[in-house]
Coordinates of C-alpha atoms and ligand atoms in Angstrom, one line a residue:
X1 CA -4.8 32.7 10.1
X2 CA -2.5 34.0 7.3
X3 CA -1.3 32.0 4.0
X4 CA 1.9 29.8 5.0
X5 CA 3.2 31.1 1.7
X6 CA 3.3 33.7 -1.5
X7 CA 2.8 31.1 -3.9
X8 CA 0.5 32.4 -6.2
X9 CA -1.0 29.2 -7.9
X10 CA -1.2 28.3 -4.3
X11 CA -3.5 31.0 -3.0
X12 CA -6.1 31.8 -6.2
X13 CA -6.0 27.2 -6.0
X14 CA -7.3 28.0 -2.0
X15 CA -9.3 31.3 -2.4
X16 CA -11.9 29.4 -4.9
X17 CA -12.3 26.8 -3.2
X18 CA -13.1 28.9 -0.1
X19 CA -15.6 30.5 -2.5
X20 CA -16.8 26.9 -2.9
X21 CA -17.3 25.3 0.2
X22 CA -17.1 28.6 3.1
X23 CA -16.0 27.5 6.3
X24 CA -15.9 29.7 8.9
X25 CA -12.4 29.7 9.0
X26 CA -9.6 28.9 7.7
X27 CA -6.2 27.2 9.6
X28 CA -3.1 26.6 8.0
X29 CA -0.7 23.7 9.3
X30 CA 2.4 24.5 10.1
X31 CA 2.7 20.7 11.7
X32 CA 4.4 22.5 15.2
X33 CA 4.3 20.4 18.8
X34 CA 1.8 23.8 20.1
X35 CA -0.9 23.1 16.8
X36 CA -0.9 19.3 16.9
X37 CA -1.8 19.7 20.5
X38 CA -3.7 22.1 20.5
X39 CA -6.0 20.1 17.7
X40 CA -6.0 17.1 20.0
X41 CA -7.5 18.5 22.8
X42 CA -9.9 20.0 20.1
X43 CA -10.8 17.1 18.5
X44 CA -11.2 15.2 22.0
X45 CA -13.8 18.0 23.2
X46 CA -16.7 17.0 20.5
X47 CA -16.0 13.6 20.8
X48 CA -13.7 13.4 17.4
X49 CA -10.9 11.6 19.7
X50 CA -10.6 9.7 22.4
X51 CA -7.8 10.5 24.3
X52 CA -6.2 6.7 25.9
X53 CA -4.3 5.9 29.4
X54 CA -0.8 8.3 29.1
X55 CA 1.1 5.8 30.4
X56 CA 0.2 2.6 28.6
X57 CA 0.0 4.8 25.2
X58 CA 2.0 8.1 25.3
X59 CA -0.1 10.0 23.2
X60 CA -2.2 7.8 21.8
X61 CA -6.4 8.3 20.4
X62 CA -9.3 7.1 19.6
X63 CA -12.2 7.4 16.3
X64 CA -14.5 6.3 15.4
X65 CA -15.5 6.4 11.5
X66 CA -19.1 6.4 10.7
X67 CA -20.7 2.5 10.4
X68 CA -21.0 3.3 6.5
X69 CA -17.5 4.8 6.6
X70 CA -15.1 1.7 7.1
X71 CA -13.2 1.2 3.9
X72 CA -11.9 2.2 0.7
X73 CA -14.6 2.4 -2.1
X74 CA -13.7 1.1 -5.4
X75 CA -17.0 1.1 -6.8
X76 CA -17.0 5.3 -5.8
X77 CA -13.2 6.2 -6.7
X78 CA -12.6 7.0 -10.2
X79 CA -10.1 8.4 -12.8
X80 CA -11.8 11.2 -14.0
X81 CA -9.3 10.8 -17.4
X82 CA -10.0 13.0 -20.4
X83 CA -11.3 9.9 -22.4
X84 CA -12.3 6.2 -21.2
X85 CA -9.5 4.8 -22.9
X86 CA -7.3 6.7 -20.9
X87 CA -8.8 5.5 -17.1
X88 CA -8.0 1.9 -19.5
X89 CA -11.3 -1.0 -18.5
X90 CA -10.2 -1.3 -15.4
X91 CA -10.4 1.9 -13.7
X92 CA -14.0 3.7 -13.5
X93 CA -13.8 6.2 -15.4
X94 CA -15.7 10.1 -15.4
X95 CA -15.9 12.6 -17.7
X96 CA -13.5 15.1 -15.7
X97 CA -16.1 18.0 -16.6
X98 CA -19.7 16.3 -14.8
X99 CA -17.0 15.1 -12.9
X100 CA -16.0 18.2 -11.2
X101 CA -20.2 19.8 -11.7
X102 CA -20.8 16.9 -9.8
X103 CA -18.3 17.4 -7.1
X104 CA -18.4 21.4 -6.3
X105 CA -22.3 21.3 -6.3
X106 CA -22.2 17.9 -3.3
X107 CA -19.8 20.4 -2.1
X108 CA -20.8 23.8 -2.2
X109 CA -20.9 25.6 0.8
X110 CA -20.7 22.5 2.7
X111 CA -17.7 24.2 5.2
X112 CA -20.3 26.2 6.4
X113 CA -19.6 26.4 10.4
X114 CA -16.9 24.5 10.0
X115 CA -12.8 24.7 10.1
X116 CA -11.1 24.6 6.4
X117 CA -7.9 23.4 7.4
X118 CA -4.9 23.6 5.4
X119 CA -2.4 20.9 5.0
X120 CA 1.1 21.5 3.0
X121 CA 3.0 17.6 2.7
X122 CA 5.6 16.1 1.1
X123 CA 5.3 12.3 -0.2
X124 CA 8.8 11.6 0.9
X125 CA 11.4 14.1 2.6
X126 CA 11.2 17.1 2.5
X127 CA 13.4 18.4 -0.3
X128 CA 14.3 14.9 -1.8
X129 CA 15.1 14.2 -5.9
X130 CA 11.6 11.4 -5.2
X131 CA 10.4 13.9 -2.7
X132 CA 6.4 15.8 -4.6
X133 CA 4.2 18.5 -2.9
X134 CA 0.4 18.5 -2.2
X135 CA -1.6 20.7 -0.2
X136 CA -5.3 19.6 1.3
X137 CA -8.0 21.3 2.1
X138 CA -9.7 19.4 4.6
X139 CA -13.3 20.0 7.2
X140 CA -12.1 16.5 9.1
X141 CA -9.0 16.9 12.7
X142 CA -8.5 13.6 12.1
X143 CA -8.1 13.6 8.5
X144 CA -5.0 16.8 9.3
X145 CA -4.1 14.5 12.5
X146 CA -3.9 11.6 10.8
X147 CA -1.8 13.5 7.7
X148 CA 0.7 14.6 10.0
X149 CA 1.7 10.3 11.3
X150 CA 1.9 10.3 7.6
X151 CA 3.2 12.8 5.4
X152 CA 6.1 15.3 6.0
X153 CA 3.7 18.0 7.4
X154 CA 4.2 22.2 7.6
X155 CA 6.1 25.6 6.8
X156 CA 9.2 23.6 5.4
X157 CA 7.4 22.0 2.6
X158 CA 5.7 25.3 1.2
X159 CA 9.5 27.4 1.8
X160 CA 10.7 24.1 -0.8
X161 CA 8.1 24.2 -3.4
X162 CA 8.6 27.9 -3.7
X163 CA 6.8 29.7 -6.5
X164 CA 6.6 26.2 -8.6
X165 CA 3.4 25.3 -9.9
X166 CA 4.4 21.4 -9.6
X167 CA 2.0 20.3 -7.0
X168 CA -1.3 18.1 -5.9
X169 CA -4.3 19.9 -5.1
X170 CA -6.4 17.3 -3.2
X171 CA -10.4 18.7 -1.8
X172 CA -11.6 16.3 1.0
X173 CA -15.2 17.2 2.5
X174 CA -17.4 15.7 4.8
X175 CA -20.5 16.4 3.9
X176 CA -22.7 14.1 5.8
X177 CA -21.4 11.3 4.9
X178 CA -23.7 9.9 2.3
X179 CA -23.3 6.9 1.1
X180 CA -24.4 7.5 -2.6
X181 CA -22.7 11.0 -2.8
X182 CA -20.0 9.3 -1.4
X183 CA -17.1 10.1 -4.3
X184 CA -12.9 9.6 -4.4
X185 CA -11.9 11.4 -7.7
X186 CA -9.2 11.2 -9.5
X187 CA -7.8 14.1 -11.8
X188 CA -4.0 13.4 -13.1
X189 CA -4.1 15.6 -15.9
X190 CA -4.6 18.0 -13.6
X191 CA -2.7 16.8 -10.3
X192 CA -6.0 17.1 -8.3
X193 CA -7.9 14.4 -6.7
X194 CA -11.3 15.5 -4.7
X195 CA -12.9 13.5 -1.8
X196 CA -16.5 13.5 -1.0
X197 CA -18.5 12.2 1.9
X198 CA -16.1 9.8 2.8
X199 CA -14.3 9.9 6.0
X200 CA -12.6 6.8 6.0
X201 CA -8.3 6.8 5.9
X202 CA -7.4 5.7 2.4
X203 CA -10.9 7.4 1.2
X204 CA -9.0 10.8 3.3
X205 CA -5.3 11.2 3.2
X206 CA -5.2 11.9 -0.1
X207 CA -1.8 11.4 0.4
X208 CA -1.8 7.8 0.3
X209 CA -3.5 5.7 -2.5
X210 CA -5.5 9.3 -4.2
X211 CA -1.7 10.4 -4.7
X212 CA 1.6 8.2 -3.7
X213 CA -0.4 5.6 -6.1
X214 CA -2.7 6.6 -8.5
X215 CA -1.8 10.5 -9.3
X216 CA 2.0 9.9 -8.5
X217 CA 1.3 6.2 -11.2
X218 CA 0.6 8.2 -13.8
X219 CA 3.4 11.2 -13.5
X220 CA 5.9 8.7 -13.2
X221 CA 4.4 7.7 -16.6
X222 CA 5.2 11.2 -17.9
X223 CA 8.2 11.8 -16.5
X224 CA 9.9 8.0 -16.5
X225 CA 9.5 7.0 -12.9
X226 CA 7.3 4.1 -11.5
X227 CA 5.3 4.7 -8.8
X228 CA 4.4 1.7 -7.0
X229 CA 1.9 -0.9 -4.4
X230 CA 5.4 -1.5 -3.1
X231 CA 6.8 -2.5 0.5
X232 CA 10.2 -1.5 0.7
X233 CA 13.0 -4.8 2.8
X234 CA 17.5 -4.5 3.5
X235 CA 18.8 -7.7 4.0
X236 CA 21.4 -7.7 6.3
X237 CA 24.2 -10.6 6.0
X238 CA 26.1 -11.4 8.7
X239 CA 28.9 -9.1 6.7
X240 CA 26.6 -6.2 7.8
X241 CA 26.2 -6.2 3.8
X242 CA 22.6 -4.8 3.3
X243 CA 20.0 -5.6 0.0
X244 CA 17.4 -4.1 -0.7
X245 CA 13.8 -5.8 -2.2
X246 CA 10.5 -4.1 -3.5
X247 CA 8.0 -6.4 -2.5
X248 CA 3.9 -6.1 -4.6
X249 CA 0.6 -8.3 -3.0
X250 CA -2.3 -7.0 -2.8
X251 CA -4.8 -7.1 -0.1
X252 CA -4.9 -9.6 3.2
X253 CA -1.3 -10.6 2.1
X254 CA 0.8 -10.4 4.9
X255 CA 2.7 -6.7 3.1
X256 CA 3.1 -5.1 7.1
X257 CA 4.3 -8.8 8.0
X258 CA 6.8 -9.4 5.2
X259 CA 8.3 -5.6 5.2
X260 CA 8.8 -6.1 9.3
X261 CA 10.0 -9.3 9.6
X262 CA 11.4 -11.8 12.6
X263 CA 14.1 -14.4 10.6
X264 CA 13.8 -17.3 12.4
X265 CA 16.4 -18.1 15.1
X266 CA 19.2 -20.0 13.0
X267 CA 18.8 -16.7 10.9
X268 CA 19.3 -15.2 14.1
X269 CA 22.0 -16.7 15.4
X270 CA 24.1 -16.2 11.8
X271 CA 23.3 -12.1 12.5
X272 CA 21.2 -11.8 9.9
X273 CA 18.1 -8.9 10.5
X274 CA 15.6 -7.4 7.9
X275 CA 15.3 -3.9 8.1
X276 CA 11.5 -2.1 7.2
X277 CA 12.3 0.6 4.6
X278 CA 8.3 0.5 3.4
X279 CA 5.0 -1.2 4.2
X280 CA 3.5 0.0 1.4
X281 CA 3.9 2.3 -1.6
X282 CA 7.5 2.6 -3.5
X283 CA 8.7 5.6 -5.6
X284 CA 11.1 3.8 -8.0
X285 CA 13.8 5.9 -9.9
X286 CA 17.2 5.5 -12.4
X287 CA 20.0 6.9 -10.3
X288 CA 23.4 8.1 -11.3
X289 CA 25.0 4.7 -11.7
X290 CA 22.6 2.9 -13.4
X291 CA 20.6 1.0 -10.8
X292 CA 17.2 1.5 -10.3
X293 CA 16.3 3.8 -6.1
X294 CA 13.0 3.1 -4.7
X295 CA 12.2 5.4 -1.7
X296 CA 8.9 5.3 1.1
X297 CA 7.1 7.8 0.3
X298 CA 5.5 7.8 3.8
X299 CA 6.2 8.8 6.8
X300 CA 4.3 6.3 9.4
X301 CA 2.0 2.6 8.5
X302 CA -1.4 2.7 7.9
X303 CA -1.5 -0.7 9.4
X304 CA -5.2 -2.8 9.1
X305 CA -5.2 -3.6 13.8
X306 CA -6.6 -7.5 13.6
X307 CA -4.5 -10.2 13.2
X308 CA -1.5 -7.8 14.3
X309 CA 0.1 -9.3 17.6
X310 CA 3.8 -10.3 19.4
X311 CA 4.0 -13.5 17.7
X312 CA 2.3 -12.3 14.1
X313 CA 3.7 -8.7 14.2
X314 CA 5.7 -7.8 17.3
X315 CA 7.4 -4.6 15.2
X316 CA 4.6 -3.2 14.2
X317 CA 2.8 -3.7 17.6
X318 CA 6.3 -2.2 19.2
X319 CA 4.9 1.5 16.5
X320 CA 1.5 1.7 17.7
X321 CA 3.0 2.2 21.0
X322 CA 2.9 6.0 20.8
X323 CA 1.8 8.5 19.2
X324 CA -0.5 7.1 17.5
X325 CA -4.0 6.9 16.5
X326 CA -5.8 3.9 16.1
X327 CA -9.4 3.5 14.4
X328 CA -12.7 1.3 14.6
X329 CA -10.9 -0.7 17.2
X330 CA -12.7 -1.4 20.6
X331 CA -11.8 1.2 23.5
X332 CA -11.6 -1.0 27.1
X333 CA -12.7 0.4 29.7
X334 CA -11.0 -1.3 32.5
X335 CA -7.2 0.8 31.8
X336 CA -8.4 3.1 29.0
X337 CA -6.5 1.1 25.9
X338 CA -7.4 -0.8 23.1
X339 CA -8.2 -4.4 21.8
X340 CA -8.8 -5.8 18.7
X341 CA -9.5 -9.5 17.5
X342 CA -6.3 -11.4 17.5
X343 CA -4.8 -9.1 20.5
X344 CA -4.3 -11.8 22.5
X345 CA -6.5 -14.9 23.8
X346 CA -8.2 -11.7 27.2
X347 CA -10.6 -10.0 25.1
X348 CA -11.8 -7.0 27.7
X349 CA -14.9 -7.8 29.0
X350 CA -16.3 -4.2 30.1
X351 CA -15.3 -2.3 26.9
X352 CA -17.2 -0.5 23.9
X353 CA -17.7 -2.0 20.7
X354 CA -15.8 0.0 17.0
X355 CA -20.1 0.2 16.4
X356 CA -19.8 2.4 19.8
X357 CA -21.6 -0.1 21.8
X358 CA -21.3 -1.7 25.1
X359 CA -19.4 -4.8 24.7
X360 CA -18.9 -7.6 26.5
X361 CA -15.3 -9.2 24.4
X362 CA -16.1 -12.7 26.9
X363 CA -19.7 -13.0 25.9
X364 CA -19.8 -11.7 22.5
X365 CA -20.4 -13.0 19.6
X366 CA -19.6 -9.4 18.0
X367 CA -16.5 -8.7 16.7
X368 CA -14.9 -5.9 19.3
X369 CA -12.9 -4.1 15.9
X370 CA -14.0 -3.8 12.8
X371 CA -12.3 -6.2 10.4
X372 CA -10.6 -3.1 8.3
X373 CA -10.1 -1.4 12.1
X374 CA -6.4 0.5 11.6
X375 CA -3.8 2.4 13.5
X376 CA -1.7 5.1 12.1
X377 CA 1.3 5.3 13.5
X378 CA 4.8 7.3 13.0
X379 CA 7.6 5.0 10.8
X380 CA 10.1 5.7 13.8
X381 CA 8.8 4.5 16.0
X382 CA 8.9 0.6 14.3
X383 CA 11.8 -0.9 16.4
X384 CA 13.6 -2.7 12.2
X385 CA 13.4 1.0 10.6
X386 CA 16.6 0.6 7.8
X387 CA 18.1 3.8 8.7
X388 CA 18.2 4.7 4.9
X389 CA 14.1 5.9 6.1
X390 CA 15.6 9.3 5.5
X391 CA 17.4 8.7 2.6
X392 CA 16.4 11.0 -0.1
X393 CA 18.1 9.3 -2.3
X394 CA 17.0 6.2 -1.9
X395 CA 18.2 2.6 -1.3
X396 CA 19.0 0.6 -4.9
X397 CA 16.8 -2.3 -5.5
X398 CA 18.2 -6.1 -6.2
X399 CA 14.3 -8.0 -6.5
X400 CA 11.7 -7.2 -7.3
X401 CA 9.1 -9.5 -6.0
X402 CA 5.5 -10.2 -6.8
X403 CA 3.2 -12.1 -5.2
X404 CA -0.4 -13.4 -4.6
X405 CA -2.3 -16.4 -2.6
X406 CA -3.1 -19.3 -4.5
X407 CA -3.9 -22.7 -2.7
X408 CA -2.2 -24.6 -6.4
X409 CA -1.2 -23.4 -8.6
X410 CA 2.3 -20.8 -8.3
X411 CA 5.2 -22.5 -6.5
X412 CA 7.1 -21.4 -3.8
X413 CA 9.0 -18.9 -5.9
X414 CA 9.8 -18.6 -9.5
X415 CA 11.8 -16.2 -11.4
X416 CA 11.5 -14.6 -15.1
X417 CA 13.6 -14.7 -17.3
X418 CA 14.7 -11.7 -17.5
X419 CA 13.3 -8.2 -17.5
X420 CA 10.2 -8.1 -20.3
X421 CA 9.4 -11.5 -18.5
X422 CA 9.0 -10.6 -15.2
X423 CA 7.3 -7.5 -16.2
X424 CA 4.8 -10.5 -17.7
X425 CA 4.7 -12.0 -14.1
X426 CA 4.0 -9.4 -12.3
X427 CA 0.9 -8.8 -15.7
X428 CA -0.4 -11.3 -14.2
X429 CA -0.5 -11.7 -10.6
X430 CA -3.5 -12.8 -9.0
X431 CA -4.8 -14.0 -5.9
X432 CA -7.9 -15.9 -4.5
X433 CA -11.0 -13.9 -2.0
X434 CA -10.7 -14.9 1.3
X435 CA -13.5 -15.2 4.0
X436 CA -12.8 -12.3 5.2
X437 CA -14.1 -10.5 2.5
X438 CA -17.3 -10.4 0.4
X439 CA -18.6 -11.8 -1.5
X440 CA -17.2 -15.9 -2.8
X441 CA -14.0 -18.0 -1.5
X442 CA -11.4 -18.8 -3.2
X443 CA -12.7 -16.6 -6.6
X444 CA -8.6 -16.0 -8.4
X445 CA -9.2 -12.0 -8.9
X446 CA -6.9 -11.1 -11.6
X447 CA -4.6 -7.6 -9.9
X448 CA -1.2 -6.8 -11.9
X449 CA 1.3 -5.8 -9.5
X450 CA -1.3 -5.3 -7.1
X451 CA -2.1 -2.3 -8.2
X452 CA -5.6 -2.9 -10.0
X453 CA -7.4 -0.3 -7.4
X454 CA -4.5 1.8 -7.8
X455 CA -3.2 2.7 -11.2
X456 CA -4.2 6.3 -12.7
X457 CA -4.5 5.4 -15.9
X458 CA -4.8 2.7 -19.0
X459 CA -3.2 -0.1 -17.2
X460 CA -2.2 -1.7 -21.1
X461 CA 0.1 2.4 -21.0
X462 CA 1.4 1.4 -17.3
X463 CA 3.4 -2.8 -18.7
X464 CA 3.6 -1.0 -21.9
X465 CA 6.1 1.7 -19.1
X466 CA 7.0 -0.5 -17.6
X467 CA 8.8 -1.8 -20.5
X468 CA 9.8 1.2 -21.1
X469 CA 11.8 1.2 -17.8
X470 CA 13.7 -2.0 -18.9
X471 CA 15.0 -1.4 -21.9
X472 CA 17.1 1.8 -20.6
X473 CA 18.5 -0.2 -17.8
X474 CA 21.6 -2.5 -18.3
X475 CA 20.8 -6.0 -17.5
X476 CA 23.5 -6.4 -14.7
X477 CA 21.9 -3.6 -13.6
X478 CA 18.2 -3.8 -13.3
X479 CA 16.4 -6.1 -10.1
X480 CA 15.9 -9.5 -11.1
X481 CA 12.6 -10.2 -10.8
X482 CA 11.1 -12.9 -9.1
X483 CA 6.8 -14.5 -8.1
X484 CA 6.5 -15.9 -4.7
X485 CA 3.4 -18.2 -2.9
X486 CA 3.0 -18.4 0.8
X487 CA -0.2 -19.6 0.7
X488 CA 0.1 -23.1 -1.1
X489 CA -2.0 -25.1 0.6
X490 CA -2.4 -29.6 0.8
X491 CA -5.4 -31.7 -0.7
X492 CA -7.0 -31.4 3.3
X493 CA -6.4 -27.2 3.6
X494 CA -4.0 -27.3 5.4
X495 CA -1.0 -24.2 5.0
X496 CA 1.9 -26.3 3.4
X497 CA 4.5 -23.2 4.0
X498 CA 4.5 -21.7 7.1
X499 CA 5.3 -18.0 6.4
X500 CA 5.2 -15.3 8.5
X501 CA 9.7 -15.5 9.9
X502 CA 10.0 -17.9 8.0
X503 CA 9.9 -16.3 4.1
X504 CA 12.7 -15.0 4.9
X505 CA 14.3 -18.3 3.6
X506 CA 13.1 -17.6 0.2
X507 CA 14.8 -13.9 0.3
X508 CA 17.6 -15.8 0.6
X509 CA 17.8 -17.3 -2.0
X510 CA 16.4 -14.6 -4.3
X511 CA 19.6 -12.6 -2.6
X512 CA 21.2 -15.5 -3.7
X513 CA 20.1 -16.0 -7.2
X514 CA 21.1 -11.7 -7.6
X515 CA 24.2 -12.5 -6.8
X516 CA 24.4 -15.3 -9.6
X517 CA 25.4 -18.0 -6.1
X518 CA 23.0 -20.6 -6.1
X519 CA 22.1 -22.3 -9.7
X520 CA 18.4 -22.9 -10.5
X521 CA 16.1 -25.4 -13.0
X522 CA 15.0 -23.9 -15.7
X523 CA 11.0 -24.6 -16.3
X524 CA 8.4 -23.8 -18.6
X525 CA 7.5 -20.6 -16.2
X526 CA 10.8 -19.7 -15.7
X527 CA 13.7 -20.5 -12.6
X528 CA 12.5 -23.1 -9.8
X529 CA 15.3 -23.5 -6.8
X530 CA 16.4 -26.9 -6.3
X531 CA 14.2 -28.3 -3.6
X532 CA 18.1 -28.7 -1.8
X533 CA 19.4 -24.6 -2.0
X534 CA 16.1 -23.3 -0.3
X535 CA 17.5 -23.3 3.9
X536 CA 15.3 -25.7 5.8
X537 CA 17.2 -26.0 9.0
X538 CA 14.6 -25.8 11.9
X539 CA 11.5 -26.5 10.2
X540 CA 11.7 -30.3 10.8
X541 CA 8.5 -31.5 11.2
X542 CA 6.9 -28.6 9.8
X543 CA 8.2 -28.5 6.2
X544 CA 9.9 -31.6 4.5
X545 CA 12.2 -32.0 1.7
X546 CA 9.7 -33.8 -0.1
X547 CA 6.7 -30.9 0.5
X548 CA 8.9 -28.6 -0.1
X549 CA 9.8 -30.1 -4.0
X550 CA 5.7 -30.2 -3.9
X551 CA 5.8 -26.7 -3.4
X552 CA 7.9 -26.1 -6.1
X553 CA 7.0 -27.8 -8.8
X554 CA 4.9 -26.7 -12.0
X555 CA 1.5 -28.3 -12.9
X556 CA 1.3 -28.2 -16.7
X557 CA -2.6 -28.7 -16.1
X558 CA -3.0 -26.0 -14.1
X559 CA -1.5 -23.9 -16.3
X560 CA -2.5 -24.4 -19.2
X561 CA -6.1 -23.2 -17.4
X562 CA -4.4 -20.4 -16.1
X563 CA -3.5 -19.1 -19.7
X564 CA -7.0 -19.5 -20.7
X565 CA -7.5 -17.3 -17.5
X566 CA -4.6 -14.3 -18.5
X567 CA -6.4 -14.8 -21.6
X568 CA -9.4 -13.7 -21.2
X569 CA -8.1 -10.8 -19.0
X570 CA -5.9 -9.4 -21.5
X571 CA -8.7 -9.4 -23.7
X572 CA -10.6 -7.0 -21.6
X573 CA -7.2 -4.2 -23.3
X574 CA -8.1 -5.2 -26.7
X575 CA -5.8 -4.1 -29.2
X576 CA -3.9 -1.7 -26.3
X577 CA -2.0 -4.4 -25.1
X578 CA 1.6 -5.0 -25.6
X579 CA 3.3 -6.9 -28.4
X580 CA 5.6 -8.4 -25.4
X581 CA 3.6 -9.4 -23.2
X582 CA 1.2 -10.4 -25.9
X583 CA 4.5 -13.0 -27.2
X584 CA 5.2 -14.1 -23.6
X585 CA 1.9 -15.3 -23.1
X586 CA 2.1 -17.4 -26.3
X587 CA 5.7 -18.6 -25.2
X588 CA 3.3 -20.1 -21.7
X589 CA 0.8 -21.0 -23.3
X590 CA 3.5 -23.4 -25.7
X591 CA 5.4 -24.0 -22.6
X592 CA 2.9 -25.8 -20.5
X593 CA 1.7 -26.8 -23.8
Ligands
OXD601 C1 -4.1 -0.9 2.1 C2 -4.8 -1.7 0.9 O1 -4.3 0.0 3.1 O2 -4.6 -2.1 0.4 O3 -2.5 -0.3 2.7 O4 -6.0 -0.9 1.0
MN602 MN1 -2.2 -1.0 0.8

């Protein structure tokens, strides 16, 4: 098949990689429906995909990864910057030359007998001033079909690229899925990603975490914009005005659920609506009017399946009903559909579990779906997708929200005093590990801006970049910065806030604060709502004014303890800690003394 471009930098890079991995055949992905159909058919014929019930789930497929290849591998993910310091203390680092040599040795000849697929893709609407282009080479049809959902793929992307050399190189080689030789390497200075020995989404859909966060965060630093691990949502009030919020949360804090939130009944009656722009990544830059604007660079949702149901997230569930690839969920053989834990209370008896073994969901102790099983679903399917989703100039951001899972300490919501204090609030983000993950439960892991596994350079430089962005914004134009915690527990271990759709009550207060419509108490840690200003109408029996007050309190002793933890965390960065943040920490310590 002939090349879809005459771009010399593209063609010579592909020639080099062909020489290295030696494919039998090269196929350029043009994004056409015929080609997608053909690839689906090939994947079904080899067992890579299983075609699901086309009446119930049109154009939906099931895939199983290797049992040893089911999640992102942070321990095997490297930032290959020129020096260890450039990668910083929170990233694994490898010398670029050593990394290339090692990776090329692993990749050499690995496409023999296989096809090389060349995927030209755009992160962001094709041609948008925010968008960036990548080319991924892969020997996996599963990767091609996922990239077709998650990004904008095809010839139009190459037409926009023209002769430019400004594109991200991505080489993915399945090899033998050997865990010991699995590496996910980013070379930010070279706009390059190499991923070997994995077939799992987060490691191999190179447009997502590898490019749109790790490489893009570095590009943003150099070019004056930001790539963040944030959802973007719009809240429409009864007057029809829509205000946009970006929010960063570590995994397992309900980001996709918040992005597709269904307003509580009392809000629905008044005419409130919530629109989803994105559930995972935001690219943010200043617009001509001096405000910050955000786009979602992705084109689909790569969501965790277990726990997604008609109640927790009906919008996500609806999104998966067409054109979706399910990975590592259970296969219901009675009607050729899929099932996962938490979908409903009716697991199939005649099924195949995620590893491919027969499974009776009614009697088995084993799980049917892997806890990190996923759906890859087109954004256009989402019933609450924002009409601004394709806007090439993004949406204006009123508020930035940080959050984590903390049983104690962090109040339901507080507002930073100003931008720099907000950067401090983001930098001290932390979340407690849950029973779902390996290791001790309830251990606090610092995860600044939810970027711990995704920042492509030294986190201290990243914080300074946040501070520098703030310097370019007029105070009345800068988004206000908040912190939320949906996960406060009482002494018996019960959650004290209902979460899910009711989180809109907190977002409502946040928007009111942005518009100067509501007062707040200035406390040691920032501005806290007066409890009466959080609307708890309709929550009778669930949340009392008293309990709301108690999750809005600042407990000084706990903050003194936390300040020690922050100090230890900051110490890792030595004298690279931005002076602004060192001062904010000193202020916090003094305030909570
Ligand atoms: C994701 C993650 O898959 O953050 O989005 O791990
Ligand atoms: Mn994520």
